[in-house]
XYZ file of N, CA and C in Angstrom:
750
model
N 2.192 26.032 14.212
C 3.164 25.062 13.727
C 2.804 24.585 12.327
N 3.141 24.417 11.733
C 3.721 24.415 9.931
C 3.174 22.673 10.417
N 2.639 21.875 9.046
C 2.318 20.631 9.052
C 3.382 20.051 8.126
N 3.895 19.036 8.263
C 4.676 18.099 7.286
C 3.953 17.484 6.406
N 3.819 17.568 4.890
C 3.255 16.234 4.448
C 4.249 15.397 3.218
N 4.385 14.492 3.892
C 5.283 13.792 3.209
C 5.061 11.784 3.034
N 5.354 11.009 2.436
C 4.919 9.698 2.591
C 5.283 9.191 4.193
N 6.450 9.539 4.602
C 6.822 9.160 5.790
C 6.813 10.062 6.819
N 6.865 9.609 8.414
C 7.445 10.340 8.739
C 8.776 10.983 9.551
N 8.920 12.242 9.849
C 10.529 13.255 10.167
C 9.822 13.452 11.747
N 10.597 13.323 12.165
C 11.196 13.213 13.256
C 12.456 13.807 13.974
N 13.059 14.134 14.757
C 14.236 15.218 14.852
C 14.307 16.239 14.715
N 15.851 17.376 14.704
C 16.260 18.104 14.176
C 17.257 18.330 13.339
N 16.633 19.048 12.342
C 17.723 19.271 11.143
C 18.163 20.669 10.978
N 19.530 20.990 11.015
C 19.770 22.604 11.027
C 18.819 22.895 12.118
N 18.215 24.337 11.748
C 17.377 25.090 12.599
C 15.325 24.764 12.925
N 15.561 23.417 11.972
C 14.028 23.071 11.827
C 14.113 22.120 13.186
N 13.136 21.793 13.523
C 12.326 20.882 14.709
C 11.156 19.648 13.960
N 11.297 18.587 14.111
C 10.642 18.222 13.007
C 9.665 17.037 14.497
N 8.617 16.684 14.805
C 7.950 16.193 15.762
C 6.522 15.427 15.432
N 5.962 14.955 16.387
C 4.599 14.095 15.914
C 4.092 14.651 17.009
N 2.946 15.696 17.070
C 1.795 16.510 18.073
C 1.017 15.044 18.936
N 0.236 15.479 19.605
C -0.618 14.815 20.254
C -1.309 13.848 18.919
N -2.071 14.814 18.581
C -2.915 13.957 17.135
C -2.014 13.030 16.266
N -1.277 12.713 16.105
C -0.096 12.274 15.632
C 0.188 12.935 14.064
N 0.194 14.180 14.037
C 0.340 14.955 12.686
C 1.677 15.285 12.916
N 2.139 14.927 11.628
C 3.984 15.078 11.403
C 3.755 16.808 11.667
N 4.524 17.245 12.548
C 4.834 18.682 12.402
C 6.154 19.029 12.426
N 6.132 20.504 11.951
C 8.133 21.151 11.875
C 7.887 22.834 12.503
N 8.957 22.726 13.469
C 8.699 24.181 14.153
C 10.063 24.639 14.359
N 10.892 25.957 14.287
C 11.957 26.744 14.453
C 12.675 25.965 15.884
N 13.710 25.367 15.622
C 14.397 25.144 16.951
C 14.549 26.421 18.285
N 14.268 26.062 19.362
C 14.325 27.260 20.497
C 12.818 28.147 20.439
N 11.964 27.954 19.243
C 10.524 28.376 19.240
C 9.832 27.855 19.296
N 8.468 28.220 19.765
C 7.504 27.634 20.286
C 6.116 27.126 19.621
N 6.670 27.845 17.867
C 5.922 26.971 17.007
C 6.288 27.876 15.737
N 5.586 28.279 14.649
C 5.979 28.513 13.078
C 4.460 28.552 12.891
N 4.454 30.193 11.849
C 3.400 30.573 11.936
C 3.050 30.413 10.267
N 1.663 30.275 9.715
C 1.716 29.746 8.440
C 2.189 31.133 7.680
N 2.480 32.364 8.001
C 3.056 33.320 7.206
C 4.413 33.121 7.371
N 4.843 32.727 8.512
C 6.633 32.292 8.357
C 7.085 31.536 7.696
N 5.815 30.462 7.410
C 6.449 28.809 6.668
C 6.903 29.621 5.382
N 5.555 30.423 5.125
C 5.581 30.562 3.474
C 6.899 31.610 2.824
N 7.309 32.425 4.191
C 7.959 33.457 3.605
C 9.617 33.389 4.116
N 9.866 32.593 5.126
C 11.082 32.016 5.460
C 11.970 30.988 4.591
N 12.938 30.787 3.943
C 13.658 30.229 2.896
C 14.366 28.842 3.550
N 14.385 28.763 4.792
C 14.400 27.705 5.300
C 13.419 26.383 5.366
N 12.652 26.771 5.105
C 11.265 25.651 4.557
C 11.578 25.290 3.479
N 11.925 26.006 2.552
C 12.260 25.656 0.794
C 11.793 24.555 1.002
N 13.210 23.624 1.207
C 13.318 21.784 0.836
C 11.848 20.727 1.345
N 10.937 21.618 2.227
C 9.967 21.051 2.588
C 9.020 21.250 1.741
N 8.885 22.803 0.951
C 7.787 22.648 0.586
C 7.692 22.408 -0.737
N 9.186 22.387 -1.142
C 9.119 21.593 -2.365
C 8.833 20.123 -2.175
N 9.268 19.530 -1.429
C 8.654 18.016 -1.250
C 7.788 17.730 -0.723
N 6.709 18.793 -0.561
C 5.267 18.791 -0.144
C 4.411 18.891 -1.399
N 5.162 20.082 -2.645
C 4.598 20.112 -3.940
C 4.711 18.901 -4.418
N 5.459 18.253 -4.641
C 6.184 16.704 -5.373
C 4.833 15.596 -4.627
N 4.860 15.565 -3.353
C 3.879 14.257 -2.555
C 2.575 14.965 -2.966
N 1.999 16.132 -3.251
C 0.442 16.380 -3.773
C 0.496 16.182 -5.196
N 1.528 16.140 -6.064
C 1.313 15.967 -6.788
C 1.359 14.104 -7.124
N 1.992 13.364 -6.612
C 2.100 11.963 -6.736
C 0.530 11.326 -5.844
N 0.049 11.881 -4.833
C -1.353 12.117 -4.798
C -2.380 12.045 -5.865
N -2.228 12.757 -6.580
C -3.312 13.032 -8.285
C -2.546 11.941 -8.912
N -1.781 12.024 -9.485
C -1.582 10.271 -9.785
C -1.799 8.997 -9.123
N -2.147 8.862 -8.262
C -2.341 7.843 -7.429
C -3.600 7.549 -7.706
N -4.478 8.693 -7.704
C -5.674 8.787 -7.368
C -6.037 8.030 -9.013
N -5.536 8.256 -10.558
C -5.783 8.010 -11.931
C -5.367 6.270 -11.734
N -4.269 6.223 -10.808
C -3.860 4.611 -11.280
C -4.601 3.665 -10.284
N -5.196 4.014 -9.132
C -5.621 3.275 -8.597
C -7.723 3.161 -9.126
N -7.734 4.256 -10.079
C -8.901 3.426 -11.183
C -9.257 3.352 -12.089
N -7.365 2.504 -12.623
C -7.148 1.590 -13.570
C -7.908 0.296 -13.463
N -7.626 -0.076 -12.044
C -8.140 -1.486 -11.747
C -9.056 -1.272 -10.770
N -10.246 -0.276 -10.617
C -10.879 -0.189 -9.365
C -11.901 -1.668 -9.037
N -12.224 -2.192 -10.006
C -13.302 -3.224 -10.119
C -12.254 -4.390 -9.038
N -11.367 -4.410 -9.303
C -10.397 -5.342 -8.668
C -10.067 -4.983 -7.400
N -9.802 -3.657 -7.227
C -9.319 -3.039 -5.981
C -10.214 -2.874 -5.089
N -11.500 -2.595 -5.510
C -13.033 -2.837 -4.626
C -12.922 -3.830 -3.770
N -12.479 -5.059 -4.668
C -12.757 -6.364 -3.824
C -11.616 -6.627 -2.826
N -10.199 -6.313 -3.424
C -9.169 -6.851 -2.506
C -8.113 -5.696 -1.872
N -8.418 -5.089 -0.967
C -7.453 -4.253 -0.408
C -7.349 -4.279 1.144
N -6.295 -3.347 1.902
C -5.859 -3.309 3.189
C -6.128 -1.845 3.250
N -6.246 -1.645 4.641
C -6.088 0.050 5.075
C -5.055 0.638 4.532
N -3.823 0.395 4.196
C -2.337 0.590 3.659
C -2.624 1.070 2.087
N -3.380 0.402 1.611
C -3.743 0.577 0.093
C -3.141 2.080 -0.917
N -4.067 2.452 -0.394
C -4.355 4.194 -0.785
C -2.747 4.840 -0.269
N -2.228 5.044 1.087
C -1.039 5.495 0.984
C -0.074 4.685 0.349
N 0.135 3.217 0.009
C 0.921 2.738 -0.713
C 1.002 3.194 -1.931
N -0.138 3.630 -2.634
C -0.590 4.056 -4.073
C 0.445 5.331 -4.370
N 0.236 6.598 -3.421
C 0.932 7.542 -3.284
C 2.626 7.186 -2.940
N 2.786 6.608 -2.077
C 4.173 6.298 -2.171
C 4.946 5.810 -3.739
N 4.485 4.878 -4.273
C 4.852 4.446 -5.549
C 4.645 5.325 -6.667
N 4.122 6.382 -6.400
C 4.215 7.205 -7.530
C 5.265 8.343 -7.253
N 5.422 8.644 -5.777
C 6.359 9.234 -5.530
C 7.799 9.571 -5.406
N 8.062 7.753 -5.783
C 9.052 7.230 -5.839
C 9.448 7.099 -7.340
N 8.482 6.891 -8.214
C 8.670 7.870 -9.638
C 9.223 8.082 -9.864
N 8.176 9.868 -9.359
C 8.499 10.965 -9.308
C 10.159 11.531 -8.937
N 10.211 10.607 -7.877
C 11.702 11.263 -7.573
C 12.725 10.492 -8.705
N 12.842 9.883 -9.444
C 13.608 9.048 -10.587
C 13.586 10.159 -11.702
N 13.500 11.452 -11.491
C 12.670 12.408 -12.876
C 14.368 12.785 -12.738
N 15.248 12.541 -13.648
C 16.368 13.433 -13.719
C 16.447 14.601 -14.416
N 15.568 15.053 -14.813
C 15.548 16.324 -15.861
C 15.074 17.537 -15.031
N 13.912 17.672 -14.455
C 13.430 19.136 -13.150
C 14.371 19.276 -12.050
N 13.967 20.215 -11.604
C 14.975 20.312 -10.234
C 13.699 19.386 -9.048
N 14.163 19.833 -7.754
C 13.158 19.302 -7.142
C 11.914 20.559 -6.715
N 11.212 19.531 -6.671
C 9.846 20.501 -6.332
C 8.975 20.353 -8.173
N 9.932 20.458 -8.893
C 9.079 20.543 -10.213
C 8.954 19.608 -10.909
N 9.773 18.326 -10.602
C 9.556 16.651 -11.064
C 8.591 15.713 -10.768
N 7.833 15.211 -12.135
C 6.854 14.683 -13.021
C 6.948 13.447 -12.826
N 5.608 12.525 -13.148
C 6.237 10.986 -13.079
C 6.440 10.873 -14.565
N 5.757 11.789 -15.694
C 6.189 11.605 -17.000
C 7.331 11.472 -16.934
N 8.362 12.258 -16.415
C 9.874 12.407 -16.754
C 10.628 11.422 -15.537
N 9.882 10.942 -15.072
C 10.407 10.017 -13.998
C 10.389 8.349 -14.734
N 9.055 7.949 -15.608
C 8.696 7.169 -16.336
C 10.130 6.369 -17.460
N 10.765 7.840 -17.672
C 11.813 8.226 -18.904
C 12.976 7.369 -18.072
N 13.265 6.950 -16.811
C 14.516 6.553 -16.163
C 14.402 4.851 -16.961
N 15.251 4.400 -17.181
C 15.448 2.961 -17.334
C 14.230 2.199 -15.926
N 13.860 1.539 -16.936
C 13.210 0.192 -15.826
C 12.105 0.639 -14.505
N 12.057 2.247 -14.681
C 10.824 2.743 -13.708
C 9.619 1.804 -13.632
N 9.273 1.610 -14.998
C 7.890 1.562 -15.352
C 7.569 0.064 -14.304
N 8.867 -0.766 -14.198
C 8.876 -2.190 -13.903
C 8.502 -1.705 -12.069
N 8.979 -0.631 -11.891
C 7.904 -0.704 -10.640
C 7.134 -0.930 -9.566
N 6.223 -0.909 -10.556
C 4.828 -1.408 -10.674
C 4.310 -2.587 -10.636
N 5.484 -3.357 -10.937
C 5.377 -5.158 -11.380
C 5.499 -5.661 -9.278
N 4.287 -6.500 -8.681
C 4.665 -6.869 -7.408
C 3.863 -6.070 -6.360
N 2.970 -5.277 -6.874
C 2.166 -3.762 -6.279
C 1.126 -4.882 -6.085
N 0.630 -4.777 -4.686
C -0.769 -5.604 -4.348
C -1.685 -4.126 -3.776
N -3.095 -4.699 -4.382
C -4.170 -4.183 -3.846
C -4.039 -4.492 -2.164
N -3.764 -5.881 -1.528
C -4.098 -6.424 -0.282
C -2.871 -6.849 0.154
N -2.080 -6.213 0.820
C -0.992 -6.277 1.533
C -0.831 -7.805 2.598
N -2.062 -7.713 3.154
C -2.183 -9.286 4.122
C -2.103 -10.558 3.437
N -2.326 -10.116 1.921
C -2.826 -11.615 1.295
C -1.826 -11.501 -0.111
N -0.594 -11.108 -0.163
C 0.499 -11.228 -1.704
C 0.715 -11.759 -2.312
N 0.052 -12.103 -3.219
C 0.226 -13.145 -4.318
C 0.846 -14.364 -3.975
N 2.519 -14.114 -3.983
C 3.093 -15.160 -3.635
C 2.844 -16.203 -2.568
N 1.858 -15.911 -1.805
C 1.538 -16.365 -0.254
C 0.043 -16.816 -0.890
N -1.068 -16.657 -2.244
C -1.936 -17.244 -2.149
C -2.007 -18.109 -3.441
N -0.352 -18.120 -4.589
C -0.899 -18.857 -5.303
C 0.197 -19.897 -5.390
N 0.173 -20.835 -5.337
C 1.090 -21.747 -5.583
C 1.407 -23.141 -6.591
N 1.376 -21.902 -7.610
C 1.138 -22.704 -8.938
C 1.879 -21.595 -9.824
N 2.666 -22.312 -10.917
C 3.562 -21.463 -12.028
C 2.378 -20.725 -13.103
N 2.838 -19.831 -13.223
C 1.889 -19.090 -14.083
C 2.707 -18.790 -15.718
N 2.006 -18.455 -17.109
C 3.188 -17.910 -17.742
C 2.160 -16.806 -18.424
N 2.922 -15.556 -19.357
C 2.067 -14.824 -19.540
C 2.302 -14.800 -21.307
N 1.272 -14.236 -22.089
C 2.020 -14.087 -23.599
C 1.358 -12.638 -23.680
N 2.046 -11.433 -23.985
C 1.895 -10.735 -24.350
C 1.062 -10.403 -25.869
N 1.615 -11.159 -26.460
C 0.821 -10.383 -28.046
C -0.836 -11.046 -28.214
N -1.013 -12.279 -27.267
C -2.228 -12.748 -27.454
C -2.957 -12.268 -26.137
N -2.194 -11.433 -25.114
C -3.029 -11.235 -23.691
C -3.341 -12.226 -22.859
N -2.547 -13.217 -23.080
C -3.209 -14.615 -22.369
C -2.638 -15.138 -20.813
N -2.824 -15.366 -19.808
C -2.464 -16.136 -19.132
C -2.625 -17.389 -18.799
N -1.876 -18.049 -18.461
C -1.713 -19.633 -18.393
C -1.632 -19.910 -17.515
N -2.335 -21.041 -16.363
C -1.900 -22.006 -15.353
C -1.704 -23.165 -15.307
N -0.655 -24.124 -15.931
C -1.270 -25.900 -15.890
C -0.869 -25.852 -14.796
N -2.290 -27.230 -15.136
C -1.948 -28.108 -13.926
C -2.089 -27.640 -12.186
N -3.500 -26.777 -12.556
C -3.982 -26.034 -11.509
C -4.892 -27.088 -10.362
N -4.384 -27.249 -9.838
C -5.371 -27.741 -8.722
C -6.033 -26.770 -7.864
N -7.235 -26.805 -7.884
C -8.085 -25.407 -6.722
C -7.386 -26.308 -5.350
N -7.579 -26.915 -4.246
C -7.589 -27.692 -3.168
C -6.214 -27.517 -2.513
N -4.583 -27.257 -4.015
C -3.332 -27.516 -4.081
C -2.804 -26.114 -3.825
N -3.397 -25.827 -5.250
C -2.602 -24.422 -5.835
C -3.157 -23.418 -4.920
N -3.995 -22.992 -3.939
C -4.035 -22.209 -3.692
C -4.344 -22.316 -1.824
N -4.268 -21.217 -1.224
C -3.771 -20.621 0.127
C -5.317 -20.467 0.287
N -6.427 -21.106 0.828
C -7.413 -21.254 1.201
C -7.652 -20.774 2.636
N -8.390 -19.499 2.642
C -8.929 -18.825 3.770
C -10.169 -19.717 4.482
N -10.307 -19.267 6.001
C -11.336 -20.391 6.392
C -12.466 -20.288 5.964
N -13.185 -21.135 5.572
C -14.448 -21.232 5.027
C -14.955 -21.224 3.598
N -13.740 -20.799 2.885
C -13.851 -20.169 1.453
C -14.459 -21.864 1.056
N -15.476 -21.308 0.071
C -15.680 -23.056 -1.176
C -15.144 -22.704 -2.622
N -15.264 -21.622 -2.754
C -14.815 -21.302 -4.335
C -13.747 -20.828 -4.344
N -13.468 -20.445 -5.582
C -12.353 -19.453 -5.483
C -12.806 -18.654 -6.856
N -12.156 -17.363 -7.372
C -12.208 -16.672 -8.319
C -10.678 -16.364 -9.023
N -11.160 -16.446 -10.201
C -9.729 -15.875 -10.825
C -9.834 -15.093 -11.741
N -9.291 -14.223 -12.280
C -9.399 -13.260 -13.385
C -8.316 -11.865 -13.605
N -7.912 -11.488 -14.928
C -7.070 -10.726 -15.391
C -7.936 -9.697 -15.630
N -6.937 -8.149 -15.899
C -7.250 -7.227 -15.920
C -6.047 -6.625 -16.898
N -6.144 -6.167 -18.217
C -4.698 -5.425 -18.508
C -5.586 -3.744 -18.770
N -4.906 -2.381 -18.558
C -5.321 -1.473 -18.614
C -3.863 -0.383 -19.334
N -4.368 -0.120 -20.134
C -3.736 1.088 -20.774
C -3.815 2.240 -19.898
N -2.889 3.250 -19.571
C -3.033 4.323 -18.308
C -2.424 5.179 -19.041
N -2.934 6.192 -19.909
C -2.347 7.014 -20.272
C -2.374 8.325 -19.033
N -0.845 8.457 -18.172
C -0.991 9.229 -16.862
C -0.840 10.779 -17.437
N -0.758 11.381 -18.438
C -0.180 12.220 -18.742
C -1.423 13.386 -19.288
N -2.589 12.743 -19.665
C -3.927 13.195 -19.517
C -4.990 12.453 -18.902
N -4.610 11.587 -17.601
C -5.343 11.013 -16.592
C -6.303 10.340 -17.332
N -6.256 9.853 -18.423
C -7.368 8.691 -18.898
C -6.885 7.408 -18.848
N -7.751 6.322 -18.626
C -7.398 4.729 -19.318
C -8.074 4.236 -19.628
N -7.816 3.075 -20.836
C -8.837 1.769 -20.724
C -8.788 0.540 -19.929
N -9.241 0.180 -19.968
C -8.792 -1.332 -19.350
C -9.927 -2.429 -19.628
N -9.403 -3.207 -19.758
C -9.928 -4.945 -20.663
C -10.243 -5.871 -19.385
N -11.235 -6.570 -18.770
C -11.023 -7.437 -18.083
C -12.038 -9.092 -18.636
N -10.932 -10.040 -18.146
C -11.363 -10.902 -18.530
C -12.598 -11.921 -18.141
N -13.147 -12.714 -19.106
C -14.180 -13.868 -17.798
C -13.870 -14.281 -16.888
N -14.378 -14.253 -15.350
C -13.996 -14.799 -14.470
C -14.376 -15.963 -13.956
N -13.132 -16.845 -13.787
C -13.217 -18.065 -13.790
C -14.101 -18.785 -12.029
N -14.974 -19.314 -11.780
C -14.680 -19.752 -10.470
C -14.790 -21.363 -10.365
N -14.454 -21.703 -9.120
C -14.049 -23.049 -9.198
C -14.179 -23.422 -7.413
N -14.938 -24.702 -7.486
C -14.449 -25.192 -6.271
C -13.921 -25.725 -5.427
N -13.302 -25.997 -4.396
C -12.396 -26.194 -3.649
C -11.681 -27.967 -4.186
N -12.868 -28.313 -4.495
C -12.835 -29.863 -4.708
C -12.709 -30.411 -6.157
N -12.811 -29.348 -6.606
C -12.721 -29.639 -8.499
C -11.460 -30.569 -8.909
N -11.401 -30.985 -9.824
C -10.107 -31.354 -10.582
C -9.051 -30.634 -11.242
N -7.678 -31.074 -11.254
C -6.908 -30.259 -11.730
C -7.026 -30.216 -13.364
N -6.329 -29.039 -13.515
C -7.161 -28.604 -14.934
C -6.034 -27.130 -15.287
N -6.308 -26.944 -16.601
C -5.202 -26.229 -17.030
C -6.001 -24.664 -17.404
N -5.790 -23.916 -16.925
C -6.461 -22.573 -17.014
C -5.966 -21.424 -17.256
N -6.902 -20.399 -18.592
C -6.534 -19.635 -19.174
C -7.315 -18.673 -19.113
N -6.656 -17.429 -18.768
C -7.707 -16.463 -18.321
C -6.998 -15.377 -19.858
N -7.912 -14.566 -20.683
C -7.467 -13.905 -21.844
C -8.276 -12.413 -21.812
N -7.807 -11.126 -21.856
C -8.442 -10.389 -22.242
C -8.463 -10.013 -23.625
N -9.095 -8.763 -24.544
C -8.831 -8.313 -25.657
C -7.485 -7.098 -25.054
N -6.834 -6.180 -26.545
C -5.671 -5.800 -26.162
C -6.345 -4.116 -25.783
N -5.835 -3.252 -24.884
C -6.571 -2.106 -24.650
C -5.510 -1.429 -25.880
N -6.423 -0.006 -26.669
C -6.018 0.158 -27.725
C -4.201 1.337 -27.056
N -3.847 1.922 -27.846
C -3.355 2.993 -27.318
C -1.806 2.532 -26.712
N -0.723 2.988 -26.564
C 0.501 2.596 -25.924
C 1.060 3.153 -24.960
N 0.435 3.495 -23.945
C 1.153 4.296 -22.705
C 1.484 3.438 -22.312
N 1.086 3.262 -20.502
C 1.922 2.328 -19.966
C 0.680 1.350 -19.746
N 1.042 -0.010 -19.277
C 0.423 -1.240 -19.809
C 0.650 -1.972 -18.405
N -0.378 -1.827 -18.070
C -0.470 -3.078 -16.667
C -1.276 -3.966 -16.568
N -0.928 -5.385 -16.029
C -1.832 -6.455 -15.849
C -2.299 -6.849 -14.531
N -3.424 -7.037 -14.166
C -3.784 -7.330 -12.765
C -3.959 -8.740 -13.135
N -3.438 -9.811 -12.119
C -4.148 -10.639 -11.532
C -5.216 -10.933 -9.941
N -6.491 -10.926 -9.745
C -7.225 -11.105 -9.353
C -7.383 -12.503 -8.620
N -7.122 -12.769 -7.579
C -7.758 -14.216 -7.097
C -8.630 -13.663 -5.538
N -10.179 -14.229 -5.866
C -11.107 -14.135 -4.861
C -11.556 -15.149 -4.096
N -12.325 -15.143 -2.866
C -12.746 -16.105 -2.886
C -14.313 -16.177 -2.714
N -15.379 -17.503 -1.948
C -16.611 -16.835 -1.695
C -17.012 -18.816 -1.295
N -17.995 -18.153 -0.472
C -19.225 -19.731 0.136
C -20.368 -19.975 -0.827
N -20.707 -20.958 -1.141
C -22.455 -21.396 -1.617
C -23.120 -20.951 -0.598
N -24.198 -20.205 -1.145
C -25.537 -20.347 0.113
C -26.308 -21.086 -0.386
N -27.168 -22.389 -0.483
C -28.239 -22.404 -1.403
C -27.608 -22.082 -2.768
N -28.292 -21.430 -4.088
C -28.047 -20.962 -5.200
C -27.111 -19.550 -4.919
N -27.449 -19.054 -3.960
C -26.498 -17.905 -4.320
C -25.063 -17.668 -3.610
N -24.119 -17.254 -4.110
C -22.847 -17.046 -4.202
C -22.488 -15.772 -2.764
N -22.214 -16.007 -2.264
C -21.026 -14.735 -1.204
C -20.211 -14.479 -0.964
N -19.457 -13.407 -1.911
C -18.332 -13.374 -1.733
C -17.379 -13.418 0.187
N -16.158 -13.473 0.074
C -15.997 -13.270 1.157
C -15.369 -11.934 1.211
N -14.665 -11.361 2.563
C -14.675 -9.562 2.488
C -13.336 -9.489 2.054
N -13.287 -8.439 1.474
C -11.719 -8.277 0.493
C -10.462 -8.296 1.303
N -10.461 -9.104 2.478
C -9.171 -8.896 3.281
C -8.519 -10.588 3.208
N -9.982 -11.071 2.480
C -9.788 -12.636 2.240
C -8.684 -12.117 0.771
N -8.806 -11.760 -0.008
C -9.040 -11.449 -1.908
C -7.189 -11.283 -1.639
N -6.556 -11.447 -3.410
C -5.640 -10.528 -3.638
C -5.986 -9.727 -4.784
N -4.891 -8.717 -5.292
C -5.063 -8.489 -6.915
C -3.675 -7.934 -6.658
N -2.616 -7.848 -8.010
C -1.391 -8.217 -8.018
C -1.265 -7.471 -9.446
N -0.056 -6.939 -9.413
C 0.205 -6.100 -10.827
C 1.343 -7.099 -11.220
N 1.111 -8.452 -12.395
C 2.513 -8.782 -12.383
C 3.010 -8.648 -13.462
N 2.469 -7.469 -14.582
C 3.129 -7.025 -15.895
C 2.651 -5.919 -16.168
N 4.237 -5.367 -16.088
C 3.885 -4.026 -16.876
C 4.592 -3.773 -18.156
N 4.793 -2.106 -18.819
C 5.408 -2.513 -20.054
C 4.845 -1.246 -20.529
């Protein structure tokens, strides 16, 4: 039996395909009325086409996934979900499919990039699915582009933020990264990280990186962690406490 790989999964029948989830729960596709599909049939039968072109397309949004997710790995270390990594691949795949210029099977996220407003995306993408921005910060933020700066007045640690049990501190910090996807390099800038404790005063806070050189595409992480005093030393807590948040791109 022929394997499916695709972000989701098929289920049913379509035309003459059989499309099923095995014991192991591996998406599989087998000839309706047969008893399975042999890997010389997949390859040489013309009825697969549409699969295995959208099997080429998901390995390839794979290798991109793999360049953008360490854009921000320092960030993503700390705050992610099991979901992470296939979310990564989905969003590039979804791109990918925006490419109006290839047919399918041969569409790029370069040429997917090219659609109006793709790039925006990206803007709302969490490292940590359990913990989304919107759910841990509750305080207006603003951003300035030409100086890299972010802004919080009027931050209260105690107020502004969605306090996990036990946390005493909290962490904050930006990340902007240049991703040039097109020869898998980037830079990326990250800023001082701020921490603060639970009990502090409200206070107006600015987190700034320098600008990464170069003009591909341009993303900003925000970062909020948290962590206990021991004595003198600091512990973080485990990244299911953490977020990190893409909320500018460009």
């Amino acid at each position: 039996m022929a394997r499916v790989i695709a972000p989701f999964k098929i289920t049913g029948t379509i035309d003459e395909l059989n499309f099923y989830i095995d014991q192991n729960k591996v998406n599989r596709v087998r000839e309706k009325g047969k008893t399975g599909v042999s890997s010389e049939e997949f390859k040489r039968n013309p009825i697969f086409e549409k699969v295995k072109k959208h099997s080429k397309e998901f390995g390839r949004a794979v290798k991109y996934a793999q360049g953008f997710r360490a854009t921000a790995y320092h960030f993503f270390n700390r705050a992610k979900d099991g979901s992470f990594a296939g979310r990564a691949n989905k969003l590039m795949f979804e791109i990918i499919e925006e490419d109006a210029t290839n047919q399918h099977g041969e569409r790029t996220l370069e040429n997917g990039l090219l659609s109006p407003d793709t790039n925006k995306y990206f803007e709302g993408f969490e490292g940590n699915k359990l913990r989304p921005l919107n759910n841990v910060l509750k305080a207006a933020w603003s951003w300035e582009e030409t100086t890299s700066l972010l802004t919080i007045n009027n931050f209260n640690p105690k107020t502004s933020i969605d306090w996990p049990e036990n946390a005493q501190q909290v962490h904050l910090a930006i990340a902007r990264s240049n991703w040039n996807y097109t020869e898998s390099k980037f830079t990326t800038h990250f800023s001082e990280e701020i921490i603060l404790q639970k009990e502090e005063a409200t206070t107006n806070l600015q987190l700034q990186t320098s600008i990464p050189p170069s003009n591909h595409l341009q993303l900003l992480y925000l970062f909020i962690g948290f962590s206990t005093q021991e004595r003198k030393k600091t512990k973080e807590l485990k990244r299911s406490n953490n977020t990190v948040t893409i909320i500018w791109s460009k």
